[in-house]
CSV table of C-alpha atoms in Angstrom, one decimal:
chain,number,residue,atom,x,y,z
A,1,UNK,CA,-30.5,-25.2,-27.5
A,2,UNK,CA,-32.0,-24.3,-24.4
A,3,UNK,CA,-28.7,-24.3,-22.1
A,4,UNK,CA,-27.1,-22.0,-25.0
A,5,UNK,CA,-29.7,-19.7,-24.7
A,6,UNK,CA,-29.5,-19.5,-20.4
A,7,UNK,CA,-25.5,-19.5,-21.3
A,8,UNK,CA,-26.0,-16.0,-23.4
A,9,UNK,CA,-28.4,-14.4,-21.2
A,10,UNK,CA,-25.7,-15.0,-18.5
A,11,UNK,CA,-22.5,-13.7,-20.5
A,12,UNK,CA,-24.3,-10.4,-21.8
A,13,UNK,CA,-25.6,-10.1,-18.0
A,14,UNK,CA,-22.3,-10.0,-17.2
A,15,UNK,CA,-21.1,-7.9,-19.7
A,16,UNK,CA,-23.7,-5.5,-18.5
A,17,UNK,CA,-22.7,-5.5,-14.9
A,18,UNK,CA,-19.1,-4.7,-16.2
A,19,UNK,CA,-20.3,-1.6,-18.0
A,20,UNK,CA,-22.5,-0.2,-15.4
A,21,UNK,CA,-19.7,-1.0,-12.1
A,22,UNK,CA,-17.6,1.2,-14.2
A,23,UNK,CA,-19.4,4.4,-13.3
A,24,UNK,CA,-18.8,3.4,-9.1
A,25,UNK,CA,-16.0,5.0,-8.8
A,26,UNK,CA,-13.8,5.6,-5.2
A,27,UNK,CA,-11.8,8.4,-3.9
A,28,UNK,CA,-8.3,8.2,-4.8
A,29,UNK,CA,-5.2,8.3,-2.3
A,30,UNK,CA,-3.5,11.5,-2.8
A,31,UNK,CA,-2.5,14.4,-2.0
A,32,UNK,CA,-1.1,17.4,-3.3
A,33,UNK,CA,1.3,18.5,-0.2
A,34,UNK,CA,3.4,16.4,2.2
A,35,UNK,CA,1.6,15.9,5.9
A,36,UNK,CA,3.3,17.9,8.3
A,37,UNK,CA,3.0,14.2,10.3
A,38,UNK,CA,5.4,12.3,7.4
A,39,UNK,CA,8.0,10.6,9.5
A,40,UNK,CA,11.0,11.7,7.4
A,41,UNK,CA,9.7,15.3,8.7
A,42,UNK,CA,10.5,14.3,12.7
A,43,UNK,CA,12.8,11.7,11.9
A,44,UNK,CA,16.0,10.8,10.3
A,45,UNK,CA,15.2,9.0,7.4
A,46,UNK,CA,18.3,8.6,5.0
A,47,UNK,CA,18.1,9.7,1.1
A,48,UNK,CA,18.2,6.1,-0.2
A,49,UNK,CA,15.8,4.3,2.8
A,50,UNK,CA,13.6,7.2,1.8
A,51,UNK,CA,13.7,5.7,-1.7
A,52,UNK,CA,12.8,2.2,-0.3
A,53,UNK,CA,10.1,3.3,0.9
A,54,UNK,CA,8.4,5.2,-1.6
A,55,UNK,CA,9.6,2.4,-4.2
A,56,UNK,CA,8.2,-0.7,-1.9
A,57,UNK,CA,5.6,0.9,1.1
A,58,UNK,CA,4.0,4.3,0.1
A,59,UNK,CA,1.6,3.1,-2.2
A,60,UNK,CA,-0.6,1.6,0.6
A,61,UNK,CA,1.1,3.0,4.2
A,62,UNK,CA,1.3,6.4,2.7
A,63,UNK,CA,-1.5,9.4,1.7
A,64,UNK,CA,-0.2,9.3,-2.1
A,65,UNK,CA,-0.6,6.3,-4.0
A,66,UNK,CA,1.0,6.0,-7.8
A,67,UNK,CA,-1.6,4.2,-9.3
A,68,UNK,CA,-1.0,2.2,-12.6
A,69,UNK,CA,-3.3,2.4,-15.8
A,70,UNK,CA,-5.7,-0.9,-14.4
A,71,UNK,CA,-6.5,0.9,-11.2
A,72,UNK,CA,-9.5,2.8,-13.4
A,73,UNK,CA,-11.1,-0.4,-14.4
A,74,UNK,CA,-14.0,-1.8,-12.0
A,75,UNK,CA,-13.8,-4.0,-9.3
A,76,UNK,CA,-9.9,-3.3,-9.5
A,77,UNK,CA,-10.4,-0.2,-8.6
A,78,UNK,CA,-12.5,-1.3,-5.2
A,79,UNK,CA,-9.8,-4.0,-4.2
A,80,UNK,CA,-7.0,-1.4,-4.8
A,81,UNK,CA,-8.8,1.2,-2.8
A,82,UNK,CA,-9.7,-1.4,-0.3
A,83,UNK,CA,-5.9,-2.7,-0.1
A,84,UNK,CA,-5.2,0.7,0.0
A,85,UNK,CA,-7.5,1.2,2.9
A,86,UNK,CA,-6.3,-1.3,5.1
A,87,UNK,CA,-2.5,-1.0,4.4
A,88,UNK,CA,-3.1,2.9,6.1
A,89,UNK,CA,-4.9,1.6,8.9
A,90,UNK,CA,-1.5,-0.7,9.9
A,91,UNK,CA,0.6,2.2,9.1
A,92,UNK,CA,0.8,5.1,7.6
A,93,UNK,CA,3.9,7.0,7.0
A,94,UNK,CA,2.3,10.1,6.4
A,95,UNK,CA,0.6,10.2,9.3
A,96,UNK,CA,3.4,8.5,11.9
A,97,UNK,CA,3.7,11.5,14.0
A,98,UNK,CA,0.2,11.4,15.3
A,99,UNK,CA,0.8,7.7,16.8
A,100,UNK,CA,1.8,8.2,20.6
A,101,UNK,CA,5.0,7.1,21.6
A,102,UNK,CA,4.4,3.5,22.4
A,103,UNK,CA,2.3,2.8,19.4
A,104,UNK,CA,5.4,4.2,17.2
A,105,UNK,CA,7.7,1.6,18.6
A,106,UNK,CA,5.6,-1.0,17.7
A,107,UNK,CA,4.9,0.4,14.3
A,108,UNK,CA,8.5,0.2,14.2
A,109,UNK,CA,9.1,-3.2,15.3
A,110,UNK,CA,6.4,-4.4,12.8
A,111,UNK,CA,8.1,-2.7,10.0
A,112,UNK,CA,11.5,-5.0,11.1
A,113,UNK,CA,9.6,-8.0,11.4
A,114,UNK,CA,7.5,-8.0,8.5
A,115,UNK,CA,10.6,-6.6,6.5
A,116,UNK,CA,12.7,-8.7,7.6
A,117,UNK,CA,10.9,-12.3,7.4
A,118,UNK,CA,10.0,-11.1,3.6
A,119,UNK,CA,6.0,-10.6,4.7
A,120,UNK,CA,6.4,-7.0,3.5
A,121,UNK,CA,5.6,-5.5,0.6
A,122,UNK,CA,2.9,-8.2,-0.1
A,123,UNK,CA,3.7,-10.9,-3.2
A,124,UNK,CA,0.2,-9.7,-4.9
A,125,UNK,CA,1.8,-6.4,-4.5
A,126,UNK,CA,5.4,-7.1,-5.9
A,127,UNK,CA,4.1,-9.8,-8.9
A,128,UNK,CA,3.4,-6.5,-10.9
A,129,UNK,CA,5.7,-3.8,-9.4
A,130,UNK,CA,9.0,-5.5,-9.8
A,131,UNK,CA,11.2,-2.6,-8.7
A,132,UNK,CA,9.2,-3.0,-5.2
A,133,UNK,CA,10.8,-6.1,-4.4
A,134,UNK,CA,13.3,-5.7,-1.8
A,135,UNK,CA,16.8,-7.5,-1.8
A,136,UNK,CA,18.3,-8.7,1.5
A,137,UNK,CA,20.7,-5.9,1.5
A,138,UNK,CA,17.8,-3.5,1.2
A,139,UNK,CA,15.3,-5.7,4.0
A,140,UNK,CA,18.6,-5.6,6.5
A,141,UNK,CA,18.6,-1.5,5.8
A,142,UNK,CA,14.7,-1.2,6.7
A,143,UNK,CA,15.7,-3.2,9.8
A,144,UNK,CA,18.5,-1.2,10.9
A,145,UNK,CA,16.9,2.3,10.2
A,146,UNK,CA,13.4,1.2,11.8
A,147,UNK,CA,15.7,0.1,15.0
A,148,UNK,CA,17.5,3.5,14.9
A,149,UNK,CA,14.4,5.6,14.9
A,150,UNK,CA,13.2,3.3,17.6
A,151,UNK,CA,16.0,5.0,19.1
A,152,UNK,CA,15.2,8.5,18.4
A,153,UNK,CA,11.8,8.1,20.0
A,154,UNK,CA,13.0,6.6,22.9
């Protein structure tokens, strides 16, 4: 009797922590206008690698995030911003322009890399976003594009 008692003090503990988190809420990533820093805004960035992008990288390496019904529920909500978070301190689209020239080049070659070798976007990311996953046609057009604009800068 005893353990079933400590067993429902636990679960409506619980439950109570799940209401209350609710009400912690976290700024959201977005924007109303374009950054005047965007990459596609100093650099040539095709119509459908522009689409690979927002489809597969923008939603964490940009400053507008689509976010999906769950992203209002606690503690989704604070590993989503958190993700969010670090994915814009590696890189962030939005903001390429203000990386000096040597930092852009390796932004660049990171985006190849982790494109390329299927790193990139993330498996958690792509298990629910299905139209994020990348083909190899589409991973060998990120490479190419980021090793033209490595040409641009240069």
């Amino acid at each position: 009797m005893k353990k079933k008692s400590i067993l429902k003090k636990i679960v409506i503990a619980l439950l109570l922590l799940l209401v209350v988190i609710q009400f912690f809420g976290t700024d959201k990533n977005s924007t109303a206008v374009v950054s005047e820093n965007a990459i596609d805004k100093h650099y040539t960035v095709p119509p459908h690698i522009q689409a690979l992008l927002k489809t597969s990288c923008y939603d964490c390496h940009s400053n507008n995030t689509t976010y999906p019904w769950y992203s209002n529920v606690q503690p989704v909500k604070w590993w989503l911003a958190s993700h969010i978070s670090s994915g814009k301190k590696h890189l962030n689209f939005d903001e390429f322009n203000t990386y000096p020239a040597k930092k852009k080049l390796h932004k660049l070659d990171e985006v190849a890399e982790t494109v390329g070798k299927g790193e990139m976007p993330l498996t958690s990311y792509t298990l629910i976003h299905r139209n994020a996953i990348l083909s190899d046609a589409d991973r060998k057009e990120l490479e190419a594009w980021a090793k033209e604009v490595k040409q641009q800068i240069r």
